[in-house]
Coordinates of C-alpha atoms and ligand atoms in Angstrom, one line a residue:
X1 CA 0.1 0.0 0.1
X2 CA 1.0 3.7 -0.6
X3 CA -0.2 6.2 1.6
X4 CA 0.1 10.1 1.0
X5 CA -1.0 12.1 3.8
X6 CA -1.9 15.9 4.0
X7 CA 0.6 16.4 0.9
X8 CA 1.1 20.1 0.0
X9 CA 3.3 21.5 -2.8
X10 CA 3.4 25.0 -3.7
X11 CA 5.1 26.7 -6.7
X12 CA 5.4 30.3 -5.6
X13 CA 1.9 31.0 -4.6
X14 CA 0.3 28.4 -6.7
X15 CA -0.9 25.2 -5.0
X16 CA 0.0 22.3 -7.2
X17 CA -1.1 20.0 -4.2
X18 CA -3.6 21.3 -1.7
X19 CA -3.8 19.1 1.2
X20 CA -4.0 15.7 -0.6
X21 CA -4.4 12.4 1.3
X22 CA -4.7 9.2 -0.6
X23 CA -4.3 5.5 0.1
X24 CA -3.4 3.2 -2.8
X25 CA -4.0 -0.5 -2.1
X26 CA -1.2 -3.0 -2.5
X27 CA -1.5 -4.8 -5.9
X28 CA -4.2 -2.3 -7.3
X29 CA -3.9 -0.4 -10.4
X30 CA -4.8 3.1 -9.4
X31 CA -5.2 5.9 -12.0
X32 CA -4.6 9.6 -11.2
X33 CA -7.0 11.3 -13.4
X34 CA -7.6 14.9 -14.0
X35 CA -7.4 17.7 -16.5
X36 CA -4.0 19.3 -17.3
X37 CA -2.5 21.2 -14.5
X38 CA -4.5 19.4 -11.8
X39 CA -1.5 18.0 -10.0
X40 CA -1.5 14.4 -11.1
X41 CA 2.3 14.5 -12.3
X42 CA 3.1 16.4 -9.0
X43 CA 1.4 13.9 -6.9
X44 CA 3.3 10.8 -8.8
X45 CA 6.5 12.5 -8.8
X46 CA 6.1 13.1 -4.9
X47 CA 5.5 9.6 -4.6
X48 CA 8.5 8.8 -6.6
X49 CA 10.7 11.3 -4.7
X50 CA 11.4 13.4 -7.7
X51 CA 9.6 16.3 -6.0
X52 CA 9.9 17.1 -2.4
X53 CA 6.9 17.9 -0.6
X54 CA 6.5 21.2 1.3
X55 CA 4.5 19.3 3.9
X56 CA 2.9 16.1 4.2
X57 CA 4.2 12.4 4.2
X58 CA 4.4 9.3 1.8
X59 CA 4.5 5.9 2.9
X60 CA 5.3 3.0 0.6
X61 CA 4.5 -0.8 2.0
X62 CA 4.4 0.7 5.6
X63 CA 7.6 2.5 5.3
X64 CA 8.0 6.3 5.6
X65 CA 9.8 7.3 2.5
X66 CA 9.2 11.0 2.7
X67 CA 12.8 12.0 3.2
X68 CA 14.1 9.1 1.0
X69 CA 15.7 9.8 -2.4
X70 CA 14.0 8.1 -5.6
X71 CA 16.6 5.4 -5.6
X72 CA 15.8 4.1 -2.1
X73 CA 12.0 4.0 -2.6
X74 CA 11.7 0.7 -4.6
X75 CA 9.8 2.1 -7.5
X76 CA 10.0 1.7 -11.2
X77 CA 9.1 5.0 -13.3
X78 CA 7.9 5.1 -16.8
X79 CA 7.5 8.6 -18.5
X80 CA 5.5 9.7 -21.4
X81 CA 8.7 10.0 -23.6
X82 CA 11.0 7.3 -22.5
X83 CA 14.7 8.1 -22.2
X84 CA 16.1 4.9 -23.7
X85 CA 20.0 4.7 -24.1
X86 CA 20.3 4.9 -27.7
X87 CA 23.6 3.2 -28.0
X88 CA 22.5 0.1 -26.0
X89 CA 20.2 -2.7 -27.5
X90 CA 16.9 -3.6 -26.1
X91 CA 18.4 -6.4 -24.1
X92 CA 20.9 -4.0 -22.5
X93 CA 18.3 -1.5 -21.8
X94 CA 16.1 -3.7 -19.9
X95 CA 19.1 -5.2 -18.1
X96 CA 20.5 -1.8 -17.1
X97 CA 19.2 -1.8 -13.6
X98 CA 20.4 -5.2 -12.9
X99 CA 23.8 -4.6 -14.4
X100 CA 24.5 -1.5 -12.3
X101 CA 23.3 -3.6 -9.3
X102 CA 26.0 -6.1 -10.4
X103 CA 23.7 -9.1 -10.6
X104 CA 25.3 -12.3 -12.0
X105 CA 25.1 -12.6 -15.7
X106 CA 23.1 -15.8 -15.7
X107 CA 20.4 -14.1 -13.5
X108 CA 20.2 -11.1 -15.7
X109 CA 19.9 -13.2 -18.9
X110 CA 17.0 -15.2 -17.2
X111 CA 15.2 -12.3 -15.9
X112 CA 15.7 -10.1 -19.2
X113 CA 14.3 -13.2 -21.3
X114 CA 11.2 -13.5 -19.0
X115 CA 10.4 -9.7 -19.1
X116 CA 11.0 -9.5 -22.9
X117 CA 8.5 -12.4 -23.2
X118 CA 6.0 -10.6 -20.9
X119 CA 6.2 -7.5 -22.8
X120 CA 6.1 -9.3 -26.2
X121 CA 9.5 -8.1 -27.3
X122 CA 11.5 -11.6 -27.4
X123 CA 12.2 -11.2 -31.0
X124 CA 13.6 -7.7 -30.6
X125 CA 16.3 -8.1 -28.2
X126 CA 19.1 -7.2 -30.3
X127 CA 17.6 -4.2 -31.8
X128 CA 18.4 -0.6 -30.8
X129 CA 15.6 1.8 -29.6
X130 CA 15.7 3.7 -32.8
X131 CA 14.5 0.5 -34.6
X132 CA 11.4 0.2 -32.5
X133 CA 8.0 1.7 -32.9
X134 CA 6.8 4.2 -30.1
X135 CA 4.5 1.3 -28.6
X136 CA 7.5 -1.1 -28.7
X137 CA 9.7 1.6 -26.9
X138 CA 7.3 2.0 -24.1
X139 CA 6.8 -1.7 -23.6
X140 CA 10.6 -1.9 -23.3
X141 CA 10.4 0.8 -20.9
X142 CA 8.0 -1.1 -18.7
X143 CA 10.1 -4.1 -19.0
X144 CA 13.2 -1.9 -17.7
X145 CA 11.1 -0.6 -15.0
X146 CA 10.0 -4.1 -13.9
X147 CA 13.5 -5.5 -14.0
X148 CA 14.5 -4.5 -10.6
X149 CA 11.3 -6.0 -8.9
X150 CA 9.8 -2.5 -8.0
X151 CA 7.4 -2.6 -5.1
X152 CA 5.5 0.0 -7.1
X153 CA 5.3 0.9 -10.6
X154 CA 4.7 4.5 -11.5
X155 CA 3.5 5.5 -15.0
X156 CA 3.3 9.1 -16.0
X157 CA 1.0 9.1 -19.1
X158 CA 3.2 6.4 -20.6
X159 CA 1.0 6.1 -23.8
X160 CA 0.3 9.8 -24.0
X161 CA 2.7 10.4 -27.1
X162 CA 1.2 7.4 -29.1
X163 CA -1.6 7.2 -31.5
X164 CA -5.1 6.4 -30.5
X165 CA -5.1 2.7 -31.9
X166 CA -1.8 1.9 -30.4
X167 CA -2.8 3.6 -27.1
X168 CA -5.8 1.5 -26.9
X169 CA -3.9 -1.7 -27.4
X170 CA -1.4 -0.7 -25.0
X171 CA -3.7 0.1 -22.1
X172 CA -5.4 -3.3 -22.6
X173 CA -2.0 -5.0 -22.7
X174 CA -1.0 -3.1 -19.6
X175 CA -4.2 -4.4 -17.7
X176 CA -3.2 -8.0 -18.7
X177 CA 0.5 -7.3 -17.6
X178 CA -0.9 -6.1 -14.4
X179 CA -3.1 -9.1 -13.8
X180 CA 0.0 -11.3 -14.4
X181 CA 2.6 -9.3 -12.2
X182 CA 0.4 -7.9 -9.5
X183 CA 2.9 -4.9 -8.9
X184 CA 1.1 -1.9 -7.1
X185 CA 0.7 0.6 -10.1
X186 CA -0.3 4.1 -10.3
X187 CA -1.1 5.5 -13.7
X188 CA -1.4 9.3 -14.5
X189 CA -3.9 10.0 -17.2
X190 CA -5.9 12.8 -18.4
X191 CA -8.1 10.4 -20.6
X192 CA -11.1 9.2 -18.8
X193 CA -11.7 6.5 -21.1
X194 CA -8.3 5.2 -20.4
X195 CA -8.8 5.4 -16.6
X196 CA -12.1 3.7 -16.9
X197 CA -10.8 0.9 -18.9
X198 CA -7.8 -0.2 -17.0
X199 CA -7.9 0.9 -13.3
X200 CA -9.5 -0.9 -10.5
X201 CA -9.5 2.4 -8.7
X202 CA -9.5 6.1 -9.9
X203 CA -8.5 9.2 -7.9
X204 CA -9.9 12.2 -9.7
X205 CA -8.0 15.4 -9.1
X206 CA -8.8 19.1 -10.0
X207 CA -6.9 22.2 -8.8
X208 CA -4.5 20.2 -6.6
X209 CA -7.3 18.3 -4.6
X210 CA -8.7 15.1 -4.7
X211 CA -12.3 15.3 -5.8
X212 CA -13.3 11.5 -5.3
X213 CA -11.6 8.2 -5.3
X214 CA -13.5 5.0 -6.0
X215 CA -13.8 2.2 -8.5
X216 CA -14.9 3.2 -12.0
X217 CA -18.5 2.0 -11.7
X218 CA -18.9 4.0 -8.4
X219 CA -17.5 7.2 -10.0
X220 CA -19.4 6.8 -13.2
X221 CA -22.7 6.0 -11.4
X222 CA -22.5 8.1 -8.3
X223 CA -20.1 11.0 -9.0
X224 CA -19.4 13.1 -5.8
X225 CA -19.8 16.5 -7.7
X226 CA -20.5 18.1 -11.0
X227 CA -16.8 18.2 -11.8
X228 CA -16.3 14.3 -11.3
X229 CA -19.6 13.8 -13.4
X230 CA -18.6 16.0 -16.3
X231 CA -15.1 14.7 -16.4
X232 CA -16.0 11.0 -16.4
X233 CA -18.3 11.1 -19.5
X234 CA -20.2 13.4 -21.6
X235 CA -23.1 15.3 -19.7
X236 CA -26.2 17.3 -20.7
X237 CA -27.5 20.2 -18.8
X238 CA -31.4 20.0 -18.3
X239 CA -32.5 23.0 -16.3
X240 CA -30.1 23.0 -13.3
X241 CA -29.2 19.4 -13.5
X242 CA -26.5 17.5 -15.2
X243 CA -27.3 14.1 -16.8
X244 CA -25.7 11.7 -19.0
X245 CA -26.9 11.7 -22.4
X246 CA -27.4 8.0 -22.4
X247 CA -30.1 8.4 -19.7
X248 CA -32.6 9.8 -22.1
X249 CA -35.6 7.9 -23.4
X250 CA -37.5 9.6 -26.3
X251 CA -41.4 9.4 -26.7
X252 CA -43.4 11.0 -29.2
X253 CA -46.1 11.8 -26.9
X254 CA -45.7 14.9 -24.6
X255 CA -48.7 13.9 -22.4
X256 CA -47.1 10.6 -21.4
X257 CA -43.8 12.4 -20.6
X258 CA -45.5 14.7 -18.3
X259 CA -47.4 11.9 -16.6
X260 CA -44.1 9.7 -16.0
X261 CA -42.6 12.9 -14.8
X262 CA -45.2 13.6 -12.3
X263 CA -44.4 10.2 -10.9
X264 CA -40.8 10.8 -10.2
X265 CA -39.8 12.7 -7.2
X266 CA -36.7 15.0 -7.6
X267 CA -37.2 15.4 -11.3
X268 CA -36.2 18.7 -12.8
X269 CA -39.2 18.6 -14.9
X270 CA -39.9 18.5 -18.5
X271 CA -38.0 20.6 -21.0
X272 CA -39.3 21.4 -24.4
X273 CA -36.7 21.5 -27.1
X274 CA -36.0 21.5 -30.8
X275 CA -34.3 18.5 -32.5
X276 CA -31.3 20.3 -34.1
X277 CA -29.4 17.2 -35.6
X278 CA -29.8 13.5 -35.5
X279 CA -25.9 12.0 -35.7
X280 CA -25.5 8.3 -36.1
X281 CA -22.5 7.1 -34.1
X282 CA -22.4 3.4 -35.0
X283 CA -24.5 1.7 -32.3
X284 CA -26.0 4.7 -31.1
X285 CA -27.7 7.9 -32.2
X286 CA -27.0 11.3 -30.7
X287 CA -29.8 13.7 -30.9
X288 CA -28.5 17.5 -30.5
X289 CA -31.2 19.6 -29.1
X290 CA -31.9 23.2 -28.1
X291 CA -34.2 24.4 -25.3
X292 CA -36.6 27.2 -26.0
X293 CA -34.2 29.6 -24.1
X294 CA -31.5 28.5 -26.6
X295 CA -29.4 26.1 -24.3
X296 CA -27.8 23.2 -26.3
X297 CA -27.8 19.7 -25.0
X298 CA -27.6 16.2 -26.5
X299 CA -29.5 12.8 -25.9
X300 CA -27.9 9.5 -26.8
X301 CA -30.3 6.7 -27.8
X302 CA -30.1 3.3 -29.2
X303 CA -30.4 2.9 -33.2
X304 CA -33.4 1.0 -32.7
X305 CA -35.2 3.6 -30.7
X306 CA -34.1 6.3 -33.0
X307 CA -35.7 4.3 -36.1
X308 CA -38.8 3.7 -34.0
X309 CA -39.0 7.4 -33.2
X310 CA -38.1 8.7 -36.7
X311 CA -36.8 12.1 -35.1
X312 CA -36.0 14.6 -37.8
X313 CA -34.4 18.2 -37.4
X314 CA -37.0 20.9 -36.6
X315 CA -39.4 18.6 -34.3
X316 CA -40.1 19.9 -30.9
X317 CA -39.4 17.5 -28.1
X318 CA -39.8 17.3 -24.2
X319 CA -36.7 16.3 -22.3
X320 CA -37.2 15.0 -18.9
X321 CA -34.5 14.1 -16.3
X322 CA -35.3 12.1 -13.4
X323 CA -31.9 12.5 -11.5
X324 CA -28.5 13.4 -12.2
X325 CA -27.0 9.9 -12.3
X326 CA -30.2 8.0 -13.2
X327 CA -32.5 7.7 -16.0
X328 CA -33.6 10.7 -17.7
X329 CA -36.4 10.4 -20.2
X330 CA -37.2 12.6 -23.2
X331 CA -40.6 12.8 -24.7
X332 CA -41.0 14.0 -28.4
X333 CA -43.8 16.2 -29.6
X334 CA -44.3 16.1 -33.4
X335 CA -45.4 19.3 -34.7
Ligands
LIG401 N1 8.5 23.1 -11.4 C1 7.6 23.8 -11.5 N2 7.6 25.1 -11.3 C2 6.4 25.9 -11.3 N3 5.1 25.3 -11.5 C3 5.0 24.0 -11.8 C4 6.1 23.2 -11.7 N4 5.7 21.9 -11.9 C5 4.5 22.0 -12.0 N5 4.0 23.3 -11.9 C6 2.6 23.7 -12.0 O1 1.8 22.9 -10.9 C7 0.5 22.6 -11.5 C8 0.3 21.1 -11.6 O2 1.3 20.4 -12.6 P1 1.3 18.9 -12.8 O3 2.4 18.6 -13.8 O4 1.2 18.2 -11.6 O5 -0.2 18.8 -13.4 P2 -0.9 17.5 -14.4 O6 -2.0 17.4 -13.8 O7 0.2 16.5 -14.2 O8 -0.9 18.2 -15.8 P3 -0.5 17.7 -17.2 O9 -1.6 16.7 -17.6 O10 -0.4 19.0 -18.2 O11 0.8 17.1 -17.1 C9 0.6 23.2 -13.1 O12 -0.2 24.4 -13.1 C10 1.9 23.3 -13.4 O13 2.0 24.5 -14.2

């Protein structure tokens, strides 16, 4: 387990970490998720010992490491842009940490072979970093970080510089790797889909503060505040409520919508709006809407519902939200 207690870090008068406390369970894959400048990297680097906290404490597996240098914290670190030794082969790059610790050659060979297999680079051991793709370089970086059996693996946007397809492949690969090696892993990302996809737990940061910590389902279904809700997925604003575009049911009968609305306590009520666009998104259809007072929002419905409803631009609809994180229903009124 990693604990961070009351961590503060200021740059001048700017608080990059503003009293952050966090527990990262042993063996978990925890994502630090937040927008640019929210303090994710500062928090990760403080766990690594690459930043010194102004106040607060960090423990790793029960040991207070607040005043320990990075090399004594038992961590492996992978950055967005991996600084590989260009003149060394993949094998030597992965072996580096073991070689400087003067491990016996046979042990190094076995370990490096195992790691290259785990990261799927067995056939690349004699190549140089320049002869690898970006994704392969990041996998080499992970093998190198894992070589010294770290207690904790810290990843700062490790796939941030890669294109979308490689990113998606690598995050699924990282999840499988984690299930295999079980090393406590902390992943910094600004990509909510990446966090929801790979992490067991997500800590959402904004303005140097933790907004919520929980498993992906809890954060998505029961966000602690509007910031978390908006950051973890698209939202529509209906009246003064935030709702997920998915949580919208469209009917063509306004009277039914009003009757349903009356049954739901806490509903923000029926909002009438004009359909602006009907956008096919593959499995689903997004319906862009505009309320009478000019506010834009979107509903997302299944292709089948969209086909049944035969919605067209220009029609007046009535949107109904029954709760910020529960089902929202929209009734359409043909004109
Ligand atoms: N060495 C520094 N000197 C001054 N300000 C800094 C320094 N390092 C970080 N900051 C500031 O602290 C804030 C938090 O930075 P941090 O890198 O932790 O954010 P982040 O959430 O990781 O953002 P990003 O996703 O853009 O990397 C930012 O506003 C940044 O400008």
